Short mmCIF file of C-alpha atoms in Angstrom, two decimals:
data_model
loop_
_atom_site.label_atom_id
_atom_site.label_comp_id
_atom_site.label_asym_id
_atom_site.label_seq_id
_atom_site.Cartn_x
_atom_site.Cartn_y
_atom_site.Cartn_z
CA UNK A 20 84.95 70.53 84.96
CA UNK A 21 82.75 72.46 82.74
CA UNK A 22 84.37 73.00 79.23
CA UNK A 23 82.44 76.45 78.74
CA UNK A 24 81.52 78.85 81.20
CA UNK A 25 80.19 82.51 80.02
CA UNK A 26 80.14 84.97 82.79
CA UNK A 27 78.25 88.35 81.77
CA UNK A 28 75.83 91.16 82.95
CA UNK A 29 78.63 92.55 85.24
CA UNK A 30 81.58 94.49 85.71
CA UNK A 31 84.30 93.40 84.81
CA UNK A 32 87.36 94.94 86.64
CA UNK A 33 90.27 92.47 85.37
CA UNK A 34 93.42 94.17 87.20
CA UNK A 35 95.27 94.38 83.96
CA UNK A 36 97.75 98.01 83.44
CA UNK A 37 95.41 100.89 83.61
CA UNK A 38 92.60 98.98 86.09
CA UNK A 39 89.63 99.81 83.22
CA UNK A 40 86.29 99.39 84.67
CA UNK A 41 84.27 97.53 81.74
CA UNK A 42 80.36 98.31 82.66
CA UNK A 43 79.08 95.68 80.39
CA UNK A 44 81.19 92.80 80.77
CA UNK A 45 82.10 89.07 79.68
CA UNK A 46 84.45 86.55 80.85
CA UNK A 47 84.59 83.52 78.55
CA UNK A 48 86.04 80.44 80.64
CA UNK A 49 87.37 76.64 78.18
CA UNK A 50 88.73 74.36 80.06
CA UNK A 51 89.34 76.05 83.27
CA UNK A 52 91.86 78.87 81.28
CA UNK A 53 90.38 82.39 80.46
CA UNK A 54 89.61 82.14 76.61
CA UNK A 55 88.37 85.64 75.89
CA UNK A 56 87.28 88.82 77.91
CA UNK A 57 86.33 92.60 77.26
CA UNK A 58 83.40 94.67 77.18
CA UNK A 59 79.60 93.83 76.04
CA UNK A 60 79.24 90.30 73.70
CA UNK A 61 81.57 90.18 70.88
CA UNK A 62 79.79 88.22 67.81
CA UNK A 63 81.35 84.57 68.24
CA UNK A 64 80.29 84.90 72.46
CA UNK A 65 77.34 86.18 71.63
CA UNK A 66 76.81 83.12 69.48
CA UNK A 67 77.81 81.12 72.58
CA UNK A 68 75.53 82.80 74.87
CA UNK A 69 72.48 80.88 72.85
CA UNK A 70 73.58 77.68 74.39
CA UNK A 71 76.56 77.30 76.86
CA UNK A 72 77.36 74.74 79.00
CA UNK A 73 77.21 76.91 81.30
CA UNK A 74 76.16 80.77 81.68
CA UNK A 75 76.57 82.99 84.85
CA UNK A 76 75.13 85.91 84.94
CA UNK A 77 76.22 88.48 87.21
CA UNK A 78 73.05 90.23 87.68
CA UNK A 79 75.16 93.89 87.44
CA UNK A 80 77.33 92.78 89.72
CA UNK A 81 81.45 93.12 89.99
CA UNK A 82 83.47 89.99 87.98
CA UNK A 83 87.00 90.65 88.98
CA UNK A 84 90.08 87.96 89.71
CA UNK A 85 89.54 85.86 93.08
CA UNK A 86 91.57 87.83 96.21
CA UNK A 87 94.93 86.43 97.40
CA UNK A 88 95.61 85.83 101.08
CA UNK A 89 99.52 86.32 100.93
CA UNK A 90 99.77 85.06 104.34
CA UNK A 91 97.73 82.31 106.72
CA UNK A 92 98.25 79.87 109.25
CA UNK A 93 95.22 77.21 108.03
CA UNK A 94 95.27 75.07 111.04
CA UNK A 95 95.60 77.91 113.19
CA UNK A 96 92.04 78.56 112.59
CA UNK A 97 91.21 76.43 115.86
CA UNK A 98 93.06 79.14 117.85
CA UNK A 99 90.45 81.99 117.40
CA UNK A 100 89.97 83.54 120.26
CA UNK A 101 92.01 81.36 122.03
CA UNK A 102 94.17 83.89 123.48
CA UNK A 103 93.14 87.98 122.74
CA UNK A 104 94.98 91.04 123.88
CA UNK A 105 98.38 90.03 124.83
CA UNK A 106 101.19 91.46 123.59
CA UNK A 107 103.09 88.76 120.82
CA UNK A 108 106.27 87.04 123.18
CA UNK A 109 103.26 86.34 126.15
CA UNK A 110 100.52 85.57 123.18
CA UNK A 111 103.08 82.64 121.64
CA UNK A 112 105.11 81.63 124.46
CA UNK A 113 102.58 81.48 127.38
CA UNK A 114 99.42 80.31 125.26
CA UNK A 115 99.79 79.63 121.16
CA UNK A 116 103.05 77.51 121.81
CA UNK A 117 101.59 75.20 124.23
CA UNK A 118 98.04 74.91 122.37
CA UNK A 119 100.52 73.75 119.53
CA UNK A 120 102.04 71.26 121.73
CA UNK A 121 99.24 70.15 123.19
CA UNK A 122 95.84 69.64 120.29
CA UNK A 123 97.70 69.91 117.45
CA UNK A 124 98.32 66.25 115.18
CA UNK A 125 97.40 65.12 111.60
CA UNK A 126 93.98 65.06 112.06
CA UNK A 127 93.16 68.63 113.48
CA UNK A 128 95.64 69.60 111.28
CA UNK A 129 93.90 68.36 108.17
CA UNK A 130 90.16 69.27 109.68
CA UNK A 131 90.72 72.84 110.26
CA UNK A 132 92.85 73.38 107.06
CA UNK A 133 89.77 72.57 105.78
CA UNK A 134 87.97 74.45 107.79
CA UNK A 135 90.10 77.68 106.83
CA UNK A 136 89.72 77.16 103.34
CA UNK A 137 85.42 76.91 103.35
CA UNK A 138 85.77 80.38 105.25
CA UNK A 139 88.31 81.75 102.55
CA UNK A 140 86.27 80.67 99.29
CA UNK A 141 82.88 81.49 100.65
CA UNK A 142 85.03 85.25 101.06
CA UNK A 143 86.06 85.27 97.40
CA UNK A 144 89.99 84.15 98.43
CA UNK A 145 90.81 81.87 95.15
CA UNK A 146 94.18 81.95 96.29
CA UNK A 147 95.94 81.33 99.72
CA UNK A 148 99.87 80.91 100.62
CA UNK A 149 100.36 79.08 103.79
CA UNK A 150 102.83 77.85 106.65
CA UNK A 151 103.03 75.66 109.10
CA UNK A 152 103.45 71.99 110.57
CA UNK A 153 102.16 68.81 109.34
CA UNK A 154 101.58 70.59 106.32
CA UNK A 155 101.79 67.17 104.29
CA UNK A 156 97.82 67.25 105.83
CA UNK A 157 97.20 70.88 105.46
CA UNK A 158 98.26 70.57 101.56
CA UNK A 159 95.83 67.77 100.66
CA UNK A 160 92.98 69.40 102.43
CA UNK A 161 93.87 72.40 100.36
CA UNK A 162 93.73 70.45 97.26
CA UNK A 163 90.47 68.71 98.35
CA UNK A 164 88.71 72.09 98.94
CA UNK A 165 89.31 73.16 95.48
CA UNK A 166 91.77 76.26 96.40
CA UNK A 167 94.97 77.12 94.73
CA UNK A 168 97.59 77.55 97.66
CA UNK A 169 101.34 77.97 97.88
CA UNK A 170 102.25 75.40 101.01
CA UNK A 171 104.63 75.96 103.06
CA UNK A 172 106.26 73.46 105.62
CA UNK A 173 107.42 75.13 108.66
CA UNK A 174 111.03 74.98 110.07
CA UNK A 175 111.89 76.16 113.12
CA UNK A 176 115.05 75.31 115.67
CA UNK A 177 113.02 73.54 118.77
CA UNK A 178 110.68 70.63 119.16
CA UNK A 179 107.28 71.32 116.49
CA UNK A 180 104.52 69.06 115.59
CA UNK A 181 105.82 66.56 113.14
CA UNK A 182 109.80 67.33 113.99
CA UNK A 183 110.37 66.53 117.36
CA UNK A 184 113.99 67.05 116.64
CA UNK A 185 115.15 69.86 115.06
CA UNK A 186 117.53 68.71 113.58
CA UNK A 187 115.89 67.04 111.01
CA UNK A 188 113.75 69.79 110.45
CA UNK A 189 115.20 70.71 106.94
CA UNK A 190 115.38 66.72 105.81
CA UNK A 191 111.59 67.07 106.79
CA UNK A 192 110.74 69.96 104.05
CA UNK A 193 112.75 68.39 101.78
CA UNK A 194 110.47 64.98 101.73
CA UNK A 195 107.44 67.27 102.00
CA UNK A 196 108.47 69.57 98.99
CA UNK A 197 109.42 66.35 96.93
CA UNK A 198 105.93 65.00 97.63
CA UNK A 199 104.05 67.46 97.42
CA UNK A 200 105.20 69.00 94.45
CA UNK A 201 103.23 65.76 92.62
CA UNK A 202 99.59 66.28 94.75
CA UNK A 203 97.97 68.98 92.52
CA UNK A 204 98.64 71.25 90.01
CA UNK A 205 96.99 73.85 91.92
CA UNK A 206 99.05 73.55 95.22
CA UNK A 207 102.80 74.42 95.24
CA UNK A 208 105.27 73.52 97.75
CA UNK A 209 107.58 76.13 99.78
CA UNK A 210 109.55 76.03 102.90
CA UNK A 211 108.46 78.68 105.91
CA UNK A 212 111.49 79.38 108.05
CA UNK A 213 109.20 80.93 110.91
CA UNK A 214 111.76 83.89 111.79
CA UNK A 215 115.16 84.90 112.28
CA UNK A 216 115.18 84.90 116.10
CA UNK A 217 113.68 81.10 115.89
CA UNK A 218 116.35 79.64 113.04
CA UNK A 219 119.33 79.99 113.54
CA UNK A 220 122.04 81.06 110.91
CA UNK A 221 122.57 77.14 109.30
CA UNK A 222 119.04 76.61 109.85
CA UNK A 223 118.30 79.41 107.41
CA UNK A 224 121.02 79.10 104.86
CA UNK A 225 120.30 75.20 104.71
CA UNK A 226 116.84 76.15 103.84
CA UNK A 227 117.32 78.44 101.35
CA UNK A 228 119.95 76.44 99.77
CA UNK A 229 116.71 73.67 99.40
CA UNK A 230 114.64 76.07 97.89
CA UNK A 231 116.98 77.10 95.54
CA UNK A 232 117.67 73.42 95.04
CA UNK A 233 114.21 72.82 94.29
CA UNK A 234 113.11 76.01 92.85
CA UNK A 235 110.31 77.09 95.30
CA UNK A 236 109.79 79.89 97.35
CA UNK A 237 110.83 80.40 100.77
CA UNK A 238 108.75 82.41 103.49
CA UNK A 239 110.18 84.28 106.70
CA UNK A 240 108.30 86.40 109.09
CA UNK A 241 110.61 89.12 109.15
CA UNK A 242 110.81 92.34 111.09
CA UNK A 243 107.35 91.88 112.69
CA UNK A 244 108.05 93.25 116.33
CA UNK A 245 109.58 96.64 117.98
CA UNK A 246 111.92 93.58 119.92
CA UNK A 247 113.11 92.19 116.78
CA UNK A 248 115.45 94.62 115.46
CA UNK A 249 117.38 94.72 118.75
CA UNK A 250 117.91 90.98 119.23
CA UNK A 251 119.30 90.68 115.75
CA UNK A 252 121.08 93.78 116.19
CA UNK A 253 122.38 92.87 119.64
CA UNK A 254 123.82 89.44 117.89
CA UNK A 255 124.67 90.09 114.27
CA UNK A 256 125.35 94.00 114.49
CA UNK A 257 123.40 94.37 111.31
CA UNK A 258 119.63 94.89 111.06
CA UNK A 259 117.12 92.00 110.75
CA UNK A 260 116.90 92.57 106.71
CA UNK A 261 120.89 93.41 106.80
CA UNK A 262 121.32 90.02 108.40
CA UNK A 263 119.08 88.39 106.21
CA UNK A 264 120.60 89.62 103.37
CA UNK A 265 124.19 89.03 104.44
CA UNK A 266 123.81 85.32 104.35
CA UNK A 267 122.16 85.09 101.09
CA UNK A 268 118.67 84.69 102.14
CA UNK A 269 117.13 87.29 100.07
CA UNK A 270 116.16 87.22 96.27
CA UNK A 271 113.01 87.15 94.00
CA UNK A 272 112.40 83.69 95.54
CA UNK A 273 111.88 85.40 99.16
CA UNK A 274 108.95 86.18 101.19
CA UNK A 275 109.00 88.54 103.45
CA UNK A 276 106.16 88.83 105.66
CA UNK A 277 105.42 91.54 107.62
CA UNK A 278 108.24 94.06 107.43
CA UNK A 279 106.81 96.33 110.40
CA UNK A 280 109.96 97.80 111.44
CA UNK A 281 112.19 98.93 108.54
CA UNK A 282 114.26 101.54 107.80
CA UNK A 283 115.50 103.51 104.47
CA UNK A 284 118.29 101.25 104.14
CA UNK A 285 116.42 97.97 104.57
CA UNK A 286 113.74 98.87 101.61
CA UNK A 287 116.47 99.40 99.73
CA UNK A 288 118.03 96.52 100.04
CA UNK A 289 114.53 94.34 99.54
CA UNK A 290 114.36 96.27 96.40
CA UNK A 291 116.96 95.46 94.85
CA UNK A 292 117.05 91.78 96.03
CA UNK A 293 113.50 91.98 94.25
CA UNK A 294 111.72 90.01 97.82
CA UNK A 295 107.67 89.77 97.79
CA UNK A 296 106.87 91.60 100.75
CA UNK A 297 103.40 90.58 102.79
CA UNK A 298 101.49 93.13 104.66
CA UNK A 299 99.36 91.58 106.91
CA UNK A 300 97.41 95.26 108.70
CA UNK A 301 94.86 93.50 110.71
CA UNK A 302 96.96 91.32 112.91
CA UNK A 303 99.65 93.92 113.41
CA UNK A 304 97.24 95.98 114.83
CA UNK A 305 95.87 93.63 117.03
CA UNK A 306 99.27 92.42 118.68
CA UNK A 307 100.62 96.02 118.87
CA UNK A 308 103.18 95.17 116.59
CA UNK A 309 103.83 98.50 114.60
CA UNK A 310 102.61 99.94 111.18
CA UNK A 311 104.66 98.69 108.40
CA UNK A 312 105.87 101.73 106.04
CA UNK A 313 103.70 99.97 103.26
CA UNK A 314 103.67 103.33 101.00
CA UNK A 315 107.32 103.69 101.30
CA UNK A 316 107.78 100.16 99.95
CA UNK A 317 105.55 100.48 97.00
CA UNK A 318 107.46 104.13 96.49
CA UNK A 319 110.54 102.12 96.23
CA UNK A 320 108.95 99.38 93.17
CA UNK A 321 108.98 96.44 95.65
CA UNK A 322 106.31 94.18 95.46
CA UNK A 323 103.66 94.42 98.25
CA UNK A 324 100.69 91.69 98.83
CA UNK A 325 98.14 91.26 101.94
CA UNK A 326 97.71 88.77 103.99
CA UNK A 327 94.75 88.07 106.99
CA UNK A 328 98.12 86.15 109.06
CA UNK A 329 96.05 83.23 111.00
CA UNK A 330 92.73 83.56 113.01
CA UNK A 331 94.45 83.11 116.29
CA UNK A 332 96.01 86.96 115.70
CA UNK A 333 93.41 88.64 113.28
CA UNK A 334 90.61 86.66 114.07
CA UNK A 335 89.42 85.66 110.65
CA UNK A 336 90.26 85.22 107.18
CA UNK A 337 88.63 88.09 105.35
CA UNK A 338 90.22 89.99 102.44
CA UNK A 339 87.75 92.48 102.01
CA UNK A 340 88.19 93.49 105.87
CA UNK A 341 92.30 93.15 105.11
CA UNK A 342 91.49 95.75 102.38
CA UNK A 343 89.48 98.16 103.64
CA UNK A 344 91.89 98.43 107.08
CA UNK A 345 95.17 98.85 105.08
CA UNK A 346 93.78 101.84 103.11
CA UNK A 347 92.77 103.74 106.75
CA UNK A 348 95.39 102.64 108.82
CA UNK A 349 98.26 103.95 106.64
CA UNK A 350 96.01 107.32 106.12
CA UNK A 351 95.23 108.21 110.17
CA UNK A 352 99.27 106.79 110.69
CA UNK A 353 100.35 109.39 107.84
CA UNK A 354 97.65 112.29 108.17
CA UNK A 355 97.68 112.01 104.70
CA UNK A 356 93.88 110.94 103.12
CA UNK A 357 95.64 110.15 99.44
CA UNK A 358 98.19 107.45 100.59
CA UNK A 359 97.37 103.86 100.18
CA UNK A 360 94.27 104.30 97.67
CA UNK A 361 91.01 101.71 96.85
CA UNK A 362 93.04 100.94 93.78
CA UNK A 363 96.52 100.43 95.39
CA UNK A 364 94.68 98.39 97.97
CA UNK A 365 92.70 95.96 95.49
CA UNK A 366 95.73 95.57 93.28
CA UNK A 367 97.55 94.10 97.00
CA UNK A 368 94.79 91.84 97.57
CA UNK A 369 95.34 90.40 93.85
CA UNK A 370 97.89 90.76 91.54
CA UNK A 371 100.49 91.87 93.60
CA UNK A 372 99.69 89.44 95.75
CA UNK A 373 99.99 86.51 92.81
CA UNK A 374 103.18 88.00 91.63
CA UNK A 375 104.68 87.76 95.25
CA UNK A 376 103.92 84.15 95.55
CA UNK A 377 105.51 83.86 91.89
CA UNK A 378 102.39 83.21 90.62
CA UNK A 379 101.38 86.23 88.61
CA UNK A 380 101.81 84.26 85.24
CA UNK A 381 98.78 81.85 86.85
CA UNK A 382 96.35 83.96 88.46
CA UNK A 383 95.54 87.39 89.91
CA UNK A 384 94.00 89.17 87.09
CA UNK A 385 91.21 88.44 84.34
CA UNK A 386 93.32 87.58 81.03
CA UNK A 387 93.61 85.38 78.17
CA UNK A 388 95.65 82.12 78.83
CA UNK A 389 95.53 82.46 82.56
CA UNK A 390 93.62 80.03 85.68
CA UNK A 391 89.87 80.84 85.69
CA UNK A 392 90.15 82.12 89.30
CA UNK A 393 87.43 84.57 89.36
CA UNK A 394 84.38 85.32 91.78
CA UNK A 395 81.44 88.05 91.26
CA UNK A 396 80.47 90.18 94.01
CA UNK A 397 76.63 91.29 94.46
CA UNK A 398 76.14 94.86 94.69
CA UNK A 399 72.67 95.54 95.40
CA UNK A 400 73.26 95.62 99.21
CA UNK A 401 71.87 98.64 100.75
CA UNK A 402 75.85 99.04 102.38
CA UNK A 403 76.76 99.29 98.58
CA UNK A 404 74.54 101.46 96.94
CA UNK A 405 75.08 103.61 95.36
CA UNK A 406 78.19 102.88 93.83
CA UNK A 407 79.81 105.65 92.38
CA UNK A 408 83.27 104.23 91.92
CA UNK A 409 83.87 100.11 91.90
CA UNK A 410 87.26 100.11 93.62
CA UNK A 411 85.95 102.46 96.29
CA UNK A 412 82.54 100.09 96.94
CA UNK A 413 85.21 96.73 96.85
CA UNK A 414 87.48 98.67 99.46
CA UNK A 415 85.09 100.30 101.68
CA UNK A 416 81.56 99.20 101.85
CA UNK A 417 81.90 95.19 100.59
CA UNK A 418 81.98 92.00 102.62
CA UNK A 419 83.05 88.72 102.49
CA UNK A 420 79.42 87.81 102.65
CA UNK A 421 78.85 89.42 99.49
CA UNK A 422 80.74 87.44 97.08
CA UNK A 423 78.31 85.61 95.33
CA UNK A 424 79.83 82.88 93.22
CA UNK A 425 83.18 81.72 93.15
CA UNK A 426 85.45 79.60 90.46
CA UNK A 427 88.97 78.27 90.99
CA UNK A 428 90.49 77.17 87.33
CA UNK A 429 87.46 77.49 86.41
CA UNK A 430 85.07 75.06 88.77
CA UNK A 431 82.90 76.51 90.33
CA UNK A 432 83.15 76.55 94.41
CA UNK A 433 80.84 78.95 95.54
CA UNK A 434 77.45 79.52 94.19
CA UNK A 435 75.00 81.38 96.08
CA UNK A 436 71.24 82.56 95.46
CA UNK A 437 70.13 85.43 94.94
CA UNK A 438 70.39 87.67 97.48
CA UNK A 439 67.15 87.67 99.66
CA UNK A 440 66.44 91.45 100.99
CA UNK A 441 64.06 91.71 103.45
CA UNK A 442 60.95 94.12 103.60
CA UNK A 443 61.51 94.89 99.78
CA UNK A 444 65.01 96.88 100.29
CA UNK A 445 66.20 95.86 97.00
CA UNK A 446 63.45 97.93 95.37
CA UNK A 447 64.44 101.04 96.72
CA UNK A 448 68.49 100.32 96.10
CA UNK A 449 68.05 99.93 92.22
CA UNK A 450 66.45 102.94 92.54
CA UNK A 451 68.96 105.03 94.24
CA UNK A 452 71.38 103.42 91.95
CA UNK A 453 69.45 104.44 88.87
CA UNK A 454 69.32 107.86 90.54
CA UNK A 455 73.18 108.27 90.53
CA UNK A 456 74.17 106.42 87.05
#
């Protein structure tokens, strides 16, 4: 790892309280922690900046925190396409489920983990949280890549890959969260209880109790389809977060993913149980699953992330794409052009996405003491210039394919060249952004 690291000539949007926009910027990395940060070269960096072991420069581009995917399936990534435009119970039952049965095992678990993870850090994702089967394989090709991931094993009450008997599904997460918990510092275990309508009541309770036990977080797709609600309702009598909650499943150690059909009463409750919620726009639009009421939970203080959800439902893993759909959606959905905001909408795709996975001590913004997860962003495409407004350009006009470098604790994973631009269009872009400074 390189002990010094100066980024600079960018900048610098660090998603600290107030979301400052620093024009001239620095980011001073030792030993893969954030040392020092701020505007232009104080004295002692400037005396670093003679000789470094290292020196980045940004080229005027945007240094910011690396984006948090809130919620994947890794292996799942061999699914896309597999199975488009169904509605979700025909989707899983008549085509994902038996795909799972069928090619799923260590090894494709393990290669398209990987495979997942080159497409999210070549996007500028520093940070994933994951769930599924096998995931002993998943979680040490997430630690190979060089990505910082929350792992979750999945638990769910029939025949899976790994736990052809149910029954020993939550003895299975145990073992997993026991050994992984020693692979890397950068990969923490979980338990992912798929649903409520796929565990059943002592499935659930016997995994939170082992998260609780353990002290990690536990993930549950909850609320994701207009079917849902009923079939808990028609069973329990209570809603599916009323349920949830009545058997001791929710608390600041809970992730709820999804949350599409809510009511008044069920934010309510999530708030004050203090549950990380994960929006995940993209792939509830694509199954027809419902618009979660997003700006009603962040009304209400909870704590909302994004999440791409896996390529076989979105189909890829881009955060800047995740971004840029959950500001419009929630707008045309509302007729109102002022909910969900650029800024609410890069805050989701990092710090409130770190703080969900109970990692906002770690990672998610630019500050002194935390992970060196950062990545710079080029801005002299002609689909970003000018840039009046940072946020706005992140949110609305940026790709994936425009992050330029990227560093997890502070190694770098992603280095690219400078951007070729054919027929001389650079030329003409720094001068229509001279034009508008």
């Amino acid at each position: 790892m390189e002990n010094d690291i100066l980024i600079h000539n960018g900048i610098l949007l660090t998603m600290e309280d107030g979301l400052p926009v620093i024009e001239n910027g620095f980011v001073h990395i030792k030993q893969g922690k954030i040392a020092n940060c701020g505007p232009a070269l104080p004295e002692q960096i400037r005396n670093l900046a003679q000789n470094p072991a290292r020196q980045i420069d940004a080229c005027g581009g945007i240094i910011m925190p690396g984006l948090v995917n809130g919620h994947t399936h890794t292996p799942m990534s061999m699914f896309r396409g597999l199975a488009d435009d169904l509605p979700l119970d025909l989707w899983l039952n008549a085509h994902i489920f038996p795909a799972e049965a069928r090619d799923i095992n260590p090894e494709s678990v393990a290669q398209w983990t990987a495979h997942s993870c080159r497409e999210m850090l070549a996007g500028g994702i520093t940070t994933c949280c994951d769930g599924y089967f096998l995931e002993n394989h998943a979680a040490k090709a997430m630690a190979d890549s060089g990505i910082r991931a929350v792992a979750g094993q999945g638990v769910i009450d029939f025949p899976a890959p790994g736990v052809p008997d149910p029954v020993k599904n939550i003895d299975h997460a145990k073992d997993f969260i026991e050994k992984t918990s020693t692979l890397s510092p950068r990969i923490t275990p979980s338990l992912f209880c798929h649903s409520p309508y796929t565990c059943s009541k002592q499935t659930l309770v016997a995994g939170k109790n082992l998260t609780r036990e353990k002290g990690v977080l536990f993930q549950i797709h909850a609320a994701e389809t207009r079917a849902e609600p009923g079939m808990i309702k028609e069973n329990r009598g209570l809603s599916v977060i009323a349920y949830l909650d009545s058997i001791g499943i929710l608390d600041p150690d809970t992730l709820l993913i999804h949350c599409v059909w809510l009511d008044e009463n069920d934010i309510e409750i999530i708030a004050k149980r203090g549950c990380g919620v994960i929006h995940c726009p993209e792939s509830n639009m694509k199954l027809a699953s419902g618009v979660a009421p997003v700006p009603d939970m962040i009304a209400a203080g909870l704590t909302v992330g994004l999440g791409t959800d896996g390529c076989a439902s979105n189909n890829d893993q881009d955060m800047f794409s995740e971004m840029d759909t959950a500001a419009k959606l929630h707008k045309v959905v509302r007729l109102d052009p002022c909910v969900m905001d650029a800024r609410t909408c890069l805050k989701m795709a990092t710090i409130e996405g770190a703080k969900a996975l109970g990692l906002g001590d770690i990672t998610g913004s630019i500050h002194p003491g935390k992970a060196a997860d950062i990545i710079v962003v080029d801005t002299t495409g002609l689909h970003m210039t000018p840039m009046h407004d940072p946020y706005s350009g992140l949110v609305y006009a940026a790709r994936a394919s425009d992050v330029s470098w990227v560093m997890v604790e502070g190694k770098i994973r992603l280095k690219k060249n400078p951007p070729l631009h054919p027929l001389g269009t650079d030329r003409p872009a720094r001068s229509c952004r001279q034009i508008t400074r």
